[in-house]
Coordinates of C-alpha atoms in Angstrom, one line a residue:
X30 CA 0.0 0.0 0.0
X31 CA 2.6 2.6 -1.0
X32 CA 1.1 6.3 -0.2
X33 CA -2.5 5.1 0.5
X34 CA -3.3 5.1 4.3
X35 CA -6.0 3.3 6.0
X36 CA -9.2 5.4 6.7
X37 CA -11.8 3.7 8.4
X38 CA -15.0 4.5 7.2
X39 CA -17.5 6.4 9.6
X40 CA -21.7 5.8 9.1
X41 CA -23.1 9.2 9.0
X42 CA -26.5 9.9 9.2
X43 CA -28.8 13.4 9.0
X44 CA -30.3 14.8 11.9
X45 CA -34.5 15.1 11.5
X46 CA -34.2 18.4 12.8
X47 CA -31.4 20.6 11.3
X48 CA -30.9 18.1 8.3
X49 CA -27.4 18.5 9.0
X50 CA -25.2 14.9 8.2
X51 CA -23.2 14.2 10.6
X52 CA -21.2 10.8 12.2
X53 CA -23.5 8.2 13.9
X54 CA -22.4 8.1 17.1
X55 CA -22.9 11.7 17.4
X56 CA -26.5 11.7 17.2
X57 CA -29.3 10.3 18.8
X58 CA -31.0 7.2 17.8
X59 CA -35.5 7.7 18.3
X60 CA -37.9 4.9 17.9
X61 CA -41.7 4.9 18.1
X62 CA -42.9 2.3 20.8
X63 CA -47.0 2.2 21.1
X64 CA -47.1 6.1 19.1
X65 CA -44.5 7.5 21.5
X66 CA -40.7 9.0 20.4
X67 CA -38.4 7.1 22.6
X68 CA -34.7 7.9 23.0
X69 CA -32.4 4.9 21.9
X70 CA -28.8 5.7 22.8
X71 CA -27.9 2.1 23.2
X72 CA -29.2 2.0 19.3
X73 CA -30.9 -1.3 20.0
X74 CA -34.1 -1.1 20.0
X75 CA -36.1 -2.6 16.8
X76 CA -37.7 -0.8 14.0
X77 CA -37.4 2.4 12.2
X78 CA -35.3 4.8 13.7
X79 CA -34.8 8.2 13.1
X80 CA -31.4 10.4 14.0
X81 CA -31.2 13.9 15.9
X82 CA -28.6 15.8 17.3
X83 CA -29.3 15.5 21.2
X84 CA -29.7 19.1 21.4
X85 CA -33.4 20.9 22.4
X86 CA -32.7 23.0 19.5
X87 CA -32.9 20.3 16.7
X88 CA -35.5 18.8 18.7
X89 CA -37.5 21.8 18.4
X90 CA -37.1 22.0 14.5
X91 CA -38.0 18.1 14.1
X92 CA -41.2 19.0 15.9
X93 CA -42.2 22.1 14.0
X94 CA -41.6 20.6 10.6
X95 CA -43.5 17.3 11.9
X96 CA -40.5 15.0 10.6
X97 CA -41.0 12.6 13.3
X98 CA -44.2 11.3 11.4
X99 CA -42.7 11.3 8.0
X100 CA -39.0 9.8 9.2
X101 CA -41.1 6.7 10.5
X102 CA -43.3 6.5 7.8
X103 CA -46.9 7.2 10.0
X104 CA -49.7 9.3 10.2
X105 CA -50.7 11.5 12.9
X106 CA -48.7 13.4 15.6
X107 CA -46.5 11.6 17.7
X108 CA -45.8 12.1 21.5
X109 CA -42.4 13.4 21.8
X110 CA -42.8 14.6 25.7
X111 CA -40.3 11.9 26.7
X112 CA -38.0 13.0 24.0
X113 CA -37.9 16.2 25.1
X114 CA -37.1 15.1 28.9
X115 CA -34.1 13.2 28.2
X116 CA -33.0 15.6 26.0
X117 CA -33.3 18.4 28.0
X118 CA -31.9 16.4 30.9
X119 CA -28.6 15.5 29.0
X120 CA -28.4 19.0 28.2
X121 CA -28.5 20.5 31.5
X122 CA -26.1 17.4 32.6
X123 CA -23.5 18.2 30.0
X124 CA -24.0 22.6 30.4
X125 CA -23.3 21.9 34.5
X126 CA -20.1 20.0 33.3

């Protein structure tokens, strides 16, 4: 391998609300479970999933353009209450750091 160097390759995905790309691990995996967003961190829950910057300011976006709905492919409006706790919470964890 003369002059090529090894780069492994990083999954990115696009955040729902900023529809910025961005590497996998640094956004946050949602699910729907019985028509409520649930936060997936682990990544291991089953079915669709949708990505979003852990930040209440992307969540905010996602919910105004109603991409929750469209990313998982359903009708309606989705609960995203405890979403927006565990957002928030990591949040305030990470601005008291």
């Amino acid at each position: 391998m003369s002059g090529r160097t090894r780069v492994r390759a990083c999954p990115e995905r696009t955040c729902v609300g900023c529809r910025k790309r961005a590497a996998k691990h640094e956004l946050l995996r949602i699910t729907v479970v019985e028509g409520v967003c649930a936060p997936d961190p682990r990544g291991s829950l089953p079915g669709r999933g949708a990505y979003l910057h852990p930040e209440p300011a992307c969540l905010d976006l996602a919910v105004r353009r109603r991409a929750f709905p469209r990313a998982f492919r359903l009708q309606g409006t989705l609960d995203t209450q405890a979403l927006r706790e565990w957002v928030e919470a990591r949040a305030d964890s990470a601005a008291a750091s």
